[in-house]
Every structure is written in C-alpha cells, then in structure tokens.
C-alpha cells in the first residue's frame, strides 16, 4: 500500500497528518463524537465519559471531539496507544443544528488553542448553500484563516466540506459535493471529510478531483451492519482514504464491538 506521504515530505503538517493513517493499509478509521456539541445529549451519548471510554477501547485511528469533551475526558487519550484527537473548532448552525432560526457559522476555538489542549488535528465545516450567501462567504473566509493558522503552527486541518445549507434543498448532488470539497482543499485543508452518495462513480470523481485525501462521513444511523459494510467498502474501493463515522459508529448498544467491526472493514480484516 502506498504511503500517504512520500519519504521526501518534510512539513510538520504532513508528518502529523500521516499519523492519522495506518501505515500498512494507508487508510484511516475515525470516529466523530462531536455531534453532541451541536445536538445536545442524544441517545447513546447521554453519559459522555462512558461513550468515550467505549470508543477509545475499540482503537480507531482518531476521535473527533468538542473542546469541552476533550477537557473532561482527556485522560482517556493520554496514552501512547490511544487514538489521536481531532478537535472541532467551529459551530455550524445549519439544518438540525440551527438555534437562532437562521443559518450561521461561528468559530469556537483557534488552532493554537486546540493545539494547547492536546489536539493532533482540527476539523471545521465548509458548508455549501447557506440561506444567505454572505454567510457562505464568511464561512469560506473563516476556513481560509484557520488554514493559514494551522500551517503556521504545523497542525493538520480537516475540512468537512458538505452540502447542508437550506439552498441545497437536502439534495445529495455529486457535482456539488465535489465542488465544495475541491474548494476546501484549495483553501488549505490537509484532509477533506465529505458526503458519499453511495455511487462508486461519484466516489471516483470526488477522489480524483480533490488534491488531498478524502474521508467520507456516515450520516444518519443505518441500523444495518451489512448495509454499512457495503457503504464503507464502496467508498474505500473507489478512492476514499478512510471514514469518519459518527452515529453509525457509536449510536448502538454495543459501541466497542461495533467500532471494532468497522475498523476491521476499513482495514480489511474480519467483520466483513
């Protein structure tokens, strides 16, 4: 398996980004446990520490967290064998996460603050289709500024490039996804977290048109392990370099076993 970065890559960002992937497979299985920042105490995540313990025990490459959860559960990651920490540094108020009746985007931490807390990387959204185009411009500016700050301190940045805005009308349009993913990469993202339509052809087009590795998000819980396995392998077999699943990883009764199965699917051992 080809490494994520060549031996001649010397940037700090590149070295640290490579730590989010397994060398033997060149892939990454991350768990997104930042939904509670946006949606509150959802099912299977009411007890934050218990959920984090179950996620860490499964051994994914990294876990996405909010600043507050990292502050309260940071000891779970204070081990050489623990998953890497990816910290969410923005708050996208769109769709189900709209609090004020309008769509907004706000930063909740700086890259330097995230690094000081112990984060190995940061994540923030670039959302296509805000109800007010000026907010889309503000979001784009915030991503660009954060990318500059991350580059300056050698901290990897994942841009969650998604078509969530109300003007997108809930459509999962492959061309729109590829467009916002490419924009995120050109703004300076080290990795892109993107939606997957389920079509192999769409995944190939997305991966080929994005100059940085693409990891796919899982969306709503499928409650079907066989369907989730097909979805995962279809993405990986057609250009995705990993997954960043949230509810499809931890919103279940047997969290650790479910994530262990997912890790196996990503890295092609057992659990198929």
PDB file of C-alpha atoms in Angstrom:
ATOM      1  CA  UNK A   1       0.000   0.000   0.000  1.00  0.00           C
ATOM      2  CA  UNK A   2       1.378   3.401  -0.978  1.00  0.00           C
ATOM      3  CA  UNK A   3       2.088   5.681   1.951  1.00  0.00           C
ATOM      4  CA  UNK A   4       0.013   8.821   2.390  1.00  0.00           C
ATOM      5  CA  UNK A   5       3.144  10.959   2.117  1.00  0.00           C
ATOM      6  CA  UNK A   6       6.427  10.209   0.397  1.00  0.00           C
ATOM      7  CA  UNK A   7       9.767   9.993   2.133  1.00  0.00           C
ATOM      8  CA  UNK A   8      10.631  13.443   0.771  1.00  0.00           C
ATOM      9  CA  UNK A   9       7.711  15.108   2.538  1.00  0.00           C
ATOM     10  CA  UNK A  10       9.226  17.149   5.354  1.00  0.00           C
ATOM     11  CA  UNK A  11       6.491  19.546   6.501  1.00  0.00           C
ATOM     12  CA  UNK A  12       5.279  19.225  10.065  1.00  0.00           C
ATOM     13  CA  UNK A  13       1.700  19.198   8.793  1.00  0.00           C
ATOM     14  CA  UNK A  14       2.479  16.264   6.525  1.00  0.00           C
ATOM     15  CA  UNK A  15       4.152  14.267   9.281  1.00  0.00           C
ATOM     16  CA  UNK A  16       1.290  14.839  11.699  1.00  0.00           C
ATOM     17  CA  UNK A  17      -1.367  14.181   9.071  1.00  0.00           C
ATOM     18  CA  UNK A  18       0.319  10.869   8.311  1.00  0.00           C
ATOM     19  CA  UNK A  19      -0.140   9.857  11.946  1.00  0.00           C
ATOM     20  CA  UNK A  20      -3.896   9.819  11.373  1.00  0.00           C
ATOM     21  CA  UNK A  21      -3.471   6.872   8.978  1.00  0.00           C
ATOM     22  CA  UNK A  22      -2.290   3.287   9.339  1.00  0.00           C
ATOM     23  CA  UNK A  23       0.964   2.747   7.510  1.00  0.00           C
ATOM     24  CA  UNK A  24       0.206  -0.843   6.492  1.00  0.00           C
ATOM     25  CA  UNK A  25      -3.111  -0.002   4.776  1.00  0.00           C
ATOM     26  CA  UNK A  26      -2.759   3.700   4.038  1.00  0.00           C
ATOM     27  CA  UNK A  27      -6.287   4.159   5.400  1.00  0.00           C
ATOM     28  CA  UNK A  28      -7.919   5.687   8.445  1.00  0.00           C
ATOM     29  CA  UNK A  29     -10.966   4.849  10.534  1.00  0.00           C
ATOM     30  CA  UNK A  30     -12.002   7.831  12.635  1.00  0.00           C
ATOM     31  CA  UNK A  31     -14.988   8.222  14.939  1.00  0.00           C
ATOM     32  CA  UNK A  32     -16.844  11.529  15.060  1.00  0.00           C
ATOM     33  CA  UNK A  33     -18.080  12.139  18.579  1.00  0.00           C
ATOM     34  CA  UNK A  34     -18.789  15.850  18.174  1.00  0.00           C
ATOM     35  CA  UNK A  35     -22.497  15.612  17.384  1.00  0.00           C
ATOM     36  CA  UNK A  36     -23.437  16.262  20.989  1.00  0.00           C
ATOM     37  CA  UNK A  37     -21.827  19.705  20.711  1.00  0.00           C
ATOM     38  CA  UNK A  38     -24.381  20.502  18.012  1.00  0.00           C
ATOM     39  CA  UNK A  39     -27.391  18.434  19.078  1.00  0.00           C
ATOM     40  CA  UNK A  40     -27.081  18.008  22.847  1.00  0.00           C
ATOM     41  CA  UNK A  41     -27.471  14.735  24.801  1.00  0.00           C
ATOM     42  CA  UNK A  42     -28.599  12.367  22.040  1.00  0.00           C
ATOM     43  CA  UNK A  43     -29.315   8.665  22.509  1.00  0.00           C
ATOM     44  CA  UNK A  44     -26.271   6.544  23.428  1.00  0.00           C
ATOM     45  CA  UNK A  45     -24.307   9.701  24.284  1.00  0.00           C
ATOM     46  CA  UNK A  46     -26.033  10.986  27.404  1.00  0.00           C
ATOM     47  CA  UNK A  47     -23.152   9.715  29.542  1.00  0.00           C
ATOM     48  CA  UNK A  48     -20.245  11.359  27.739  1.00  0.00           C
ATOM     49  CA  UNK A  49     -17.453   9.604  29.593  1.00  0.00           C
ATOM     50  CA  UNK A  50     -18.977   6.150  29.205  1.00  0.00           C
ATOM     51  CA  UNK A  51     -19.370   6.738  25.461  1.00  0.00           C
ATOM     52  CA  UNK A  52     -15.796   7.987  25.127  1.00  0.00           C
ATOM     53  CA  UNK A  53     -14.450   5.002  27.033  1.00  0.00           C
ATOM     54  CA  UNK A  54     -16.244   2.622  24.683  1.00  0.00           C
ATOM     55  CA  UNK A  55     -14.977   4.469  21.600  1.00  0.00           C
ATOM     56  CA  UNK A  56     -11.361   4.588  22.772  1.00  0.00           C
ATOM     57  CA  UNK A  57     -11.436   0.889  23.699  1.00  0.00           C
ATOM     58  CA  UNK A  58     -12.236  -0.002  20.081  1.00  0.00           C
ATOM     59  CA  UNK A  59      -8.983   1.509  18.802  1.00  0.00           C
ATOM     60  CA  UNK A  60      -9.905   3.758  15.871  1.00  0.00           C
ATOM     61  CA  UNK A  61      -7.138   5.922  14.401  1.00  0.00           C
ATOM     62  CA  UNK A  62      -8.673   9.133  15.759  1.00  0.00           C
ATOM     63  CA  UNK A  63     -11.713  10.561  17.519  1.00  0.00           C
ATOM     64  CA  UNK A  64     -13.373  13.898  16.747  1.00  0.00           C
ATOM     65  CA  UNK A  65     -14.313  15.751  19.918  1.00  0.00           C
ATOM     66  CA  UNK A  66     -15.560  19.112  21.149  1.00  0.00           C
ATOM     67  CA  UNK A  67     -13.321  21.244  23.399  1.00  0.00           C
ATOM     68  CA  UNK A  68     -15.437  20.517  26.463  1.00  0.00           C
ATOM     69  CA  UNK A  69     -15.406  16.748  25.986  1.00  0.00           C
ATOM     70  CA  UNK A  70     -11.652  16.771  25.478  1.00  0.00           C
ATOM     71  CA  UNK A  71     -11.287  18.785  28.672  1.00  0.00           C
ATOM     72  CA  UNK A  72     -13.360  16.307  30.707  1.00  0.00           C
ATOM     73  CA  UNK A  73     -12.165  13.086  29.061  1.00  0.00           C
ATOM     74  CA  UNK A  74      -8.633  13.963  28.023  1.00  0.00           C
ATOM     75  CA  UNK A  75      -7.113  11.370  30.354  1.00  0.00           C
ATOM     76  CA  UNK A  76      -8.589   8.632  28.128  1.00  0.00           C
ATOM     77  CA  UNK A  77      -6.296   9.826  25.327  1.00  0.00           C
ATOM     78  CA  UNK A  78      -3.190  10.247  27.500  1.00  0.00           C
ATOM     79  CA  UNK A  79      -1.621   7.001  26.361  1.00  0.00           C
ATOM     80  CA  UNK A  80       0.735   6.133  23.504  1.00  0.00           C
ATOM     81  CA  UNK A  81      -1.736   3.561  22.206  1.00  0.00           C
ATOM     82  CA  UNK A  82      -4.809   5.808  22.362  1.00  0.00           C
ATOM     83  CA  UNK A  83      -6.493   7.260  19.276  1.00  0.00           C
ATOM     84  CA  UNK A  84      -5.388  10.669  18.031  1.00  0.00           C
ATOM     85  CA  UNK A  85      -7.540  13.643  18.977  1.00  0.00           C
ATOM     86  CA  UNK A  86      -9.212  15.795  16.312  1.00  0.00           C
ATOM     87  CA  UNK A  87     -10.836  18.861  17.842  1.00  0.00           C
ATOM     88  CA  UNK A  88     -13.836  20.677  16.376  1.00  0.00           C
ATOM     89  CA  UNK A  89     -13.116  24.391  16.404  1.00  0.00           C
ATOM     90  CA  UNK A  90     -16.302  25.739  14.794  1.00  0.00           C
ATOM     91  CA  UNK A  91     -20.056  25.634  15.285  1.00  0.00           C
ATOM     92  CA  UNK A  92     -22.121  25.240  12.086  1.00  0.00           C
ATOM     93  CA  UNK A  93     -25.687  26.355  12.790  1.00  0.00           C
ATOM     94  CA  UNK A  94     -27.475  24.791   9.828  1.00  0.00           C
ATOM     95  CA  UNK A  95     -30.201  22.201   9.361  1.00  0.00           C
ATOM     96  CA  UNK A  96     -30.970  20.379  12.609  1.00  0.00           C
ATOM     97  CA  UNK A  97     -28.310  22.474  14.337  1.00  0.00           C
ATOM     98  CA  UNK A  98     -29.910  25.879  13.701  1.00  0.00           C
ATOM     99  CA  UNK A  99     -30.501  27.590  17.027  1.00  0.00           C
ATOM    100  CA  UNK A 100     -31.436  31.131  16.006  1.00  0.00           C
ATOM    101  CA  UNK A 101     -33.869  30.436  13.155  1.00  0.00           C
ATOM    102  CA  UNK A 102     -31.222  31.485  10.623  1.00  0.00           C
ATOM    103  CA  UNK A 103     -28.114  29.764   9.349  1.00  0.00           C
ATOM    104  CA  UNK A 104     -24.840  30.927  10.861  1.00  0.00           C
ATOM    105  CA  UNK A 105     -21.251  29.806  11.304  1.00  0.00           C
ATOM    106  CA  UNK A 106     -19.068  30.654  14.285  1.00  0.00           C
ATOM    107  CA  UNK A 107     -15.575  29.752  15.456  1.00  0.00           C
ATOM    108  CA  UNK A 108     -15.382  28.356  18.997  1.00  0.00           C
ATOM    109  CA  UNK A 109     -11.605  27.912  19.269  1.00  0.00           C
ATOM    110  CA  UNK A 110      -8.442  28.809  17.393  1.00  0.00           C
ATOM    111  CA  UNK A 111      -5.969  26.267  16.039  1.00  0.00           C
ATOM    112  CA  UNK A 112      -3.449  27.417  18.660  1.00  0.00           C
ATOM    113  CA  UNK A 113      -5.962  26.868  21.459  1.00  0.00           C
ATOM    114  CA  UNK A 114      -6.737  23.405  20.088  1.00  0.00           C
ATOM    115  CA  UNK A 115      -3.069  22.520  19.969  1.00  0.00           C
ATOM    116  CA  UNK A 116      -2.600  23.780  23.531  1.00  0.00           C
ATOM    117  CA  UNK A 117      -5.392  21.438  24.639  1.00  0.00           C
ATOM    118  CA  UNK A 118      -3.529  18.490  23.128  1.00  0.00           C
ATOM    119  CA  UNK A 119      -5.279  18.117  19.766  1.00  0.00           C
ATOM    120  CA  UNK A 120      -3.424  16.302  16.987  1.00  0.00           C
ATOM    121  CA  UNK A 121      -5.564  17.975  14.312  1.00  0.00           C
ATOM    122  CA  UNK A 122      -8.610  20.221  13.969  1.00  0.00           C
ATOM    123  CA  UNK A 123     -11.829  19.985  11.990  1.00  0.00           C
ATOM    124  CA  UNK A 124     -14.209  22.665  10.762  1.00  0.00           C
ATOM    125  CA  UNK A 125     -17.039  22.920   8.249  1.00  0.00           C
ATOM    126  CA  UNK A 126     -17.233  24.495   4.818  1.00  0.00           C
ATOM    127  CA  UNK A 127     -20.939  24.474   4.031  1.00  0.00           C
ATOM    128  CA  UNK A 128     -22.477  24.991   0.605  1.00  0.00           C
ATOM    129  CA  UNK A 129     -25.922  26.561   0.304  1.00  0.00           C
ATOM    130  CA  UNK A 130     -26.459  28.898   3.276  1.00  0.00           C
ATOM    131  CA  UNK A 131     -29.775  30.745   3.204  1.00  0.00           C
ATOM    132  CA  UNK A 132     -27.748  33.991   2.986  1.00  0.00           C
ATOM    133  CA  UNK A 133     -24.770  33.883   0.562  1.00  0.00           C
ATOM    134  CA  UNK A 134     -22.921  36.377   2.747  1.00  0.00           C
ATOM    135  CA  UNK A 135     -22.740  33.738   5.474  1.00  0.00           C
ATOM    136  CA  UNK A 136     -21.278  31.304   2.972  1.00  0.00           C
ATOM    137  CA  UNK A 137     -18.606  33.905   2.229  1.00  0.00           C
ATOM    138  CA  UNK A 138     -17.940  34.361   5.938  1.00  0.00           C
ATOM    139  CA  UNK A 139     -17.578  30.590   6.362  1.00  0.00           C
ATOM    140  CA  UNK A 140     -15.141  30.436   3.458  1.00  0.00           C
ATOM    141  CA  UNK A 141     -13.086  33.261   4.954  1.00  0.00           C
ATOM    142  CA  UNK A 142     -13.003  31.529   8.348  1.00  0.00           C
ATOM    143  CA  UNK A 143     -11.743  28.288   6.783  1.00  0.00           C
ATOM    144  CA  UNK A 144      -9.018  30.128   4.881  1.00  0.00           C
ATOM    145  CA  UNK A 145      -7.847  31.970   8.002  1.00  0.00           C
ATOM    146  CA  UNK A 146      -7.830  28.785  10.094  1.00  0.00           C
ATOM    147  CA  UNK A 147      -5.844  27.014   7.370  1.00  0.00           C
ATOM    148  CA  UNK A 148      -3.194  29.749   7.489  1.00  0.00           C
ATOM    149  CA  UNK A 149      -3.021  29.498  11.276  1.00  0.00           C
ATOM    150  CA  UNK A 150      -2.738  25.688  11.143  1.00  0.00           C
ATOM    151  CA  UNK A 151       0.059  25.885   8.596  1.00  0.00           C
ATOM    152  CA  UNK A 152       1.942  28.349  10.783  1.00  0.00           C
ATOM    153  CA  UNK A 153       1.936  26.019  13.796  1.00  0.00           C
ATOM    154  CA  UNK A 154       2.153  22.692  11.960  1.00  0.00           C
ATOM    155  CA  UNK A 155      -1.314  21.439  12.900  1.00  0.00           C
ATOM    156  CA  UNK A 156      -3.276  19.317  10.390  1.00  0.00           C
ATOM    157  CA  UNK A 157      -6.683  20.633   9.364  1.00  0.00           C
ATOM    158  CA  UNK A 158      -9.662  18.572   8.215  1.00  0.00           C
ATOM    159  CA  UNK A 159     -12.343  20.491   6.334  1.00  0.00           C
ATOM    160  CA  UNK A 160     -15.817  18.976   6.499  1.00  0.00           C
ATOM    161  CA  UNK A 161     -16.997  20.046   3.048  1.00  0.00           C
ATOM    162  CA  UNK A 162     -20.750  19.460   2.894  1.00  0.00           C
ATOM    163  CA  UNK A 163     -23.944  20.489   1.078  1.00  0.00           C
ATOM    164  CA  UNK A 164     -26.010  21.167   4.191  1.00  0.00           C
ATOM    165  CA  UNK A 165     -27.338  24.667   3.580  1.00  0.00           C
ATOM    166  CA  UNK A 166     -31.036  25.272   3.029  1.00  0.00           C
ATOM    167  CA  UNK A 167     -30.453  26.456  -0.550  1.00  0.00           C
ATOM    168  CA  UNK A 168     -29.184  22.970  -1.385  1.00  0.00           C
ATOM    169  CA  UNK A 169     -32.669  21.665  -0.628  1.00  0.00           C
ATOM    170  CA  UNK A 170     -31.466  18.470   1.032  1.00  0.00           C
ATOM    171  CA  UNK A 171     -30.099  17.128  -2.257  1.00  0.00           C
ATOM    172  CA  UNK A 172     -27.066  14.860  -2.202  1.00  0.00           C
ATOM    173  CA  UNK A 173     -25.701  16.091  -5.518  1.00  0.00           C
ATOM    174  CA  UNK A 174     -22.359  14.593  -6.508  1.00  0.00           C
ATOM    175  CA  UNK A 175     -21.204  17.598  -8.515  1.00  0.00           C
ATOM    176  CA  UNK A 176     -21.979  19.984  -5.647  1.00  0.00           C
ATOM    177  CA  UNK A 177     -20.158  17.739  -3.183  1.00  0.00           C
ATOM    178  CA  UNK A 178     -17.100  17.578  -5.432  1.00  0.00           C
ATOM    179  CA  UNK A 179     -17.183  21.356  -5.860  1.00  0.00           C
ATOM    180  CA  UNK A 180     -17.202  22.213  -2.151  1.00  0.00           C
ATOM    181  CA  UNK A 181     -14.593  19.510  -1.458  1.00  0.00           C
ATOM    182  CA  UNK A 182     -12.257  20.970  -4.069  1.00  0.00           C
ATOM    183  CA  UNK A 183     -12.759  24.464  -2.655  1.00  0.00           C
ATOM    184  CA  UNK A 184     -11.929  23.217   0.850  1.00  0.00           C
ATOM    185  CA  UNK A 185      -8.732  21.623  -0.426  1.00  0.00           C
ATOM    186  CA  UNK A 186      -7.712  24.751  -2.298  1.00  0.00           C
ATOM    187  CA  UNK A 187      -8.293  26.847   0.818  1.00  0.00           C
ATOM    188  CA  UNK A 188      -5.612  24.782   2.526  1.00  0.00           C
ATOM    189  CA  UNK A 189      -7.188  21.669   4.043  1.00  0.00           C
ATOM    190  CA  UNK A 190      -4.869  18.739   4.669  1.00  0.00           C
ATOM    191  CA  UNK A 191      -7.792  16.294   4.533  1.00  0.00           C
ATOM    192  CA  UNK A 192     -11.388  16.549   3.359  1.00  0.00           C
ATOM    193  CA  UNK A 193     -14.355  14.996   5.125  1.00  0.00           C
ATOM    194  CA  UNK A 194     -17.165  14.671   2.581  1.00  0.00           C
ATOM    195  CA  UNK A 195     -20.531  13.105   1.914  1.00  0.00           C
ATOM    196  CA  UNK A 196     -20.770   9.950  -0.201  1.00  0.00           C
ATOM    197  CA  UNK A 197     -23.793   9.451  -2.443  1.00  0.00           C
ATOM    198  CA  UNK A 198     -23.338   5.674  -2.464  1.00  0.00           C
ATOM    199  CA  UNK A 199     -22.398   5.613  -6.145  1.00  0.00           C
ATOM    200  CA  UNK A 200     -18.939   4.197  -6.971  1.00  0.00           C
ATOM    201  CA  UNK A 201     -18.718   6.527  -9.962  1.00  0.00           C
ATOM    202  CA  UNK A 202     -19.447   9.555  -7.772  1.00  0.00           C
ATOM    203  CA  UNK A 203     -16.764   8.496  -5.297  1.00  0.00           C
ATOM    204  CA  UNK A 204     -14.197   8.056  -8.055  1.00  0.00           C
ATOM    205  CA  UNK A 205     -14.969  11.507  -9.438  1.00  0.00           C
ATOM    206  CA  UNK A 206     -14.751  13.075  -5.985  1.00  0.00           C
ATOM    207  CA  UNK A 207     -11.431  11.418  -5.117  1.00  0.00           C
ATOM    208  CA  UNK A 208      -9.872  12.166  -8.492  1.00  0.00           C
ATOM    209  CA  UNK A 209     -10.847  15.844  -8.413  1.00  0.00           C
ATOM    210  CA  UNK A 210      -9.698  16.517  -4.840  1.00  0.00           C
ATOM    211  CA  UNK A 211      -5.931  17.078  -4.433  1.00  0.00           C
ATOM    212  CA  UNK A 212      -5.886  15.911  -0.793  1.00  0.00           C
ATOM    213  CA  UNK A 213      -7.133  12.628   0.736  1.00  0.00           C
ATOM    214  CA  UNK A 214     -10.914  12.321   1.106  1.00  0.00           C
ATOM    215  CA  UNK A 215     -12.572  10.637   4.077  1.00  0.00           C
ATOM    216  CA  UNK A 216     -16.310  10.001   3.950  1.00  0.00           C
ATOM    217  CA  UNK A 217     -18.834  10.750   6.661  1.00  0.00           C
ATOM    218  CA  UNK A 218     -21.579   8.314   7.555  1.00  0.00           C
ATOM    219  CA  UNK A 219     -24.668  10.474   8.010  1.00  0.00           C
ATOM    220  CA  UNK A 220     -27.766   9.169   9.770  1.00  0.00           C
ATOM    221  CA  UNK A 221     -27.559   5.830  11.568  1.00  0.00           C
ATOM    222  CA  UNK A 222     -28.345   2.971   9.177  1.00  0.00           C
ATOM    223  CA  UNK A 223     -29.083   0.387  11.871  1.00  0.00           C
ATOM    224  CA  UNK A 224     -27.974  -2.235   9.367  1.00  0.00           C
ATOM    225  CA  UNK A 225     -24.431  -3.579   9.712  1.00  0.00           C
ATOM    226  CA  UNK A 226     -24.459  -5.258   6.298  1.00  0.00           C
ATOM    227  CA  UNK A 227     -25.557  -2.042   4.579  1.00  0.00           C
ATOM    228  CA  UNK A 228     -22.941  -0.075   6.498  1.00  0.00           C
ATOM    229  CA  UNK A 229     -20.223  -2.521   5.441  1.00  0.00           C
ATOM    230  CA  UNK A 230     -21.237  -2.195   1.764  1.00  0.00           C
ATOM    231  CA  UNK A 231     -21.341   1.593   2.026  1.00  0.00           C
ATOM    232  CA  UNK A 232     -17.882   1.638   3.609  1.00  0.00           C
ATOM    233  CA  UNK A 233     -16.225  -0.699   1.145  1.00  0.00           C
ATOM    234  CA  UNK A 234     -17.849   1.023  -1.857  1.00  0.00           C
ATOM    235  CA  UNK A 235     -16.298   4.289  -0.708  1.00  0.00           C
ATOM    236  CA  UNK A 236     -12.859   2.832   0.041  1.00  0.00           C
ATOM    237  CA  UNK A 237     -12.705   0.693  -3.090  1.00  0.00           C
ATOM    238  CA  UNK A 238     -13.333   3.780  -5.207  1.00  0.00           C
ATOM    239  CA  UNK A 239     -10.886   6.293  -3.846  1.00  0.00           C
ATOM    240  CA  UNK A 240     -11.790   7.265  -0.292  1.00  0.00           C
ATOM    241  CA  UNK A 241      -8.813   7.100   2.076  1.00  0.00           C
ATOM    242  CA  UNK A 242     -10.884   6.427   5.138  1.00  0.00           C
ATOM    243  CA  UNK A 243     -14.072   7.110   7.038  1.00  0.00           C
ATOM    244  CA  UNK A 244     -15.163   9.494   9.771  1.00  0.00           C
ATOM    245  CA  UNK A 245     -18.363   7.933  11.087  1.00  0.00           C
ATOM    246  CA  UNK A 246     -20.417   9.283  13.962  1.00  0.00           C
ATOM    247  CA  UNK A 247     -23.820   7.801  14.692  1.00  0.00           C
ATOM    248  CA  UNK A 248     -23.028   4.753  12.561  1.00  0.00           C
ATOM    249  CA  UNK A 249     -20.097   4.088  14.891  1.00  0.00           C
ATOM    250  CA  UNK A 250     -21.339   4.886  18.412  1.00  0.00           C
ATOM    251  CA  UNK A 251     -25.143   5.136  18.286  1.00  0.00           C
ATOM    252  CA  UNK A 252     -25.671   1.476  19.095  1.00  0.00           C
ATOM    253  CA  UNK A 253     -25.948  -0.804  22.108  1.00  0.00           C
ATOM    254  CA  UNK A 254     -22.551  -2.465  21.706  1.00  0.00           C
ATOM    255  CA  UNK A 255     -20.358   0.531  20.905  1.00  0.00           C
ATOM    256  CA  UNK A 256     -16.910  -1.024  21.241  1.00  0.00           C
ATOM    257  CA  UNK A 257     -17.788  -4.142  19.269  1.00  0.00           C
ATOM    258  CA  UNK A 258     -19.481  -2.110  16.542  1.00  0.00           C
ATOM    259  CA  UNK A 259     -16.471   0.170  16.086  1.00  0.00           C
ATOM    260  CA  UNK A 260     -14.064  -2.779  16.180  1.00  0.00           C
ATOM    261  CA  UNK A 261     -16.093  -4.301  13.346  1.00  0.00           C
ATOM    262  CA  UNK A 262     -15.903  -1.024  11.430  1.00  0.00           C
ATOM    263  CA  UNK A 263     -12.137  -0.819  11.923  1.00  0.00           C
ATOM    264  CA  UNK A 264     -11.905  -4.337  10.541  1.00  0.00           C
ATOM    265  CA  UNK A 265     -13.970  -3.430   7.487  1.00  0.00           C
ATOM    266  CA  UNK A 266     -11.812  -0.385   6.772  1.00  0.00           C
ATOM    267  CA  UNK A 267      -8.538  -2.263   7.109  1.00  0.00           C
ATOM    268  CA  UNK A 268      -9.880  -5.451   5.527  1.00  0.00           C
ATOM    269  CA  UNK A 269      -9.614  -7.958   8.319  1.00  0.00           C
ATOM    270  CA  UNK A 270     -12.576  -9.761   9.847  1.00  0.00           C
ATOM    271  CA  UNK A 271     -16.007  -8.289  10.397  1.00  0.00           C
ATOM    272  CA  UNK A 272     -16.928  -8.287   6.698  1.00  0.00           C
TER     273      UNK A 272
END
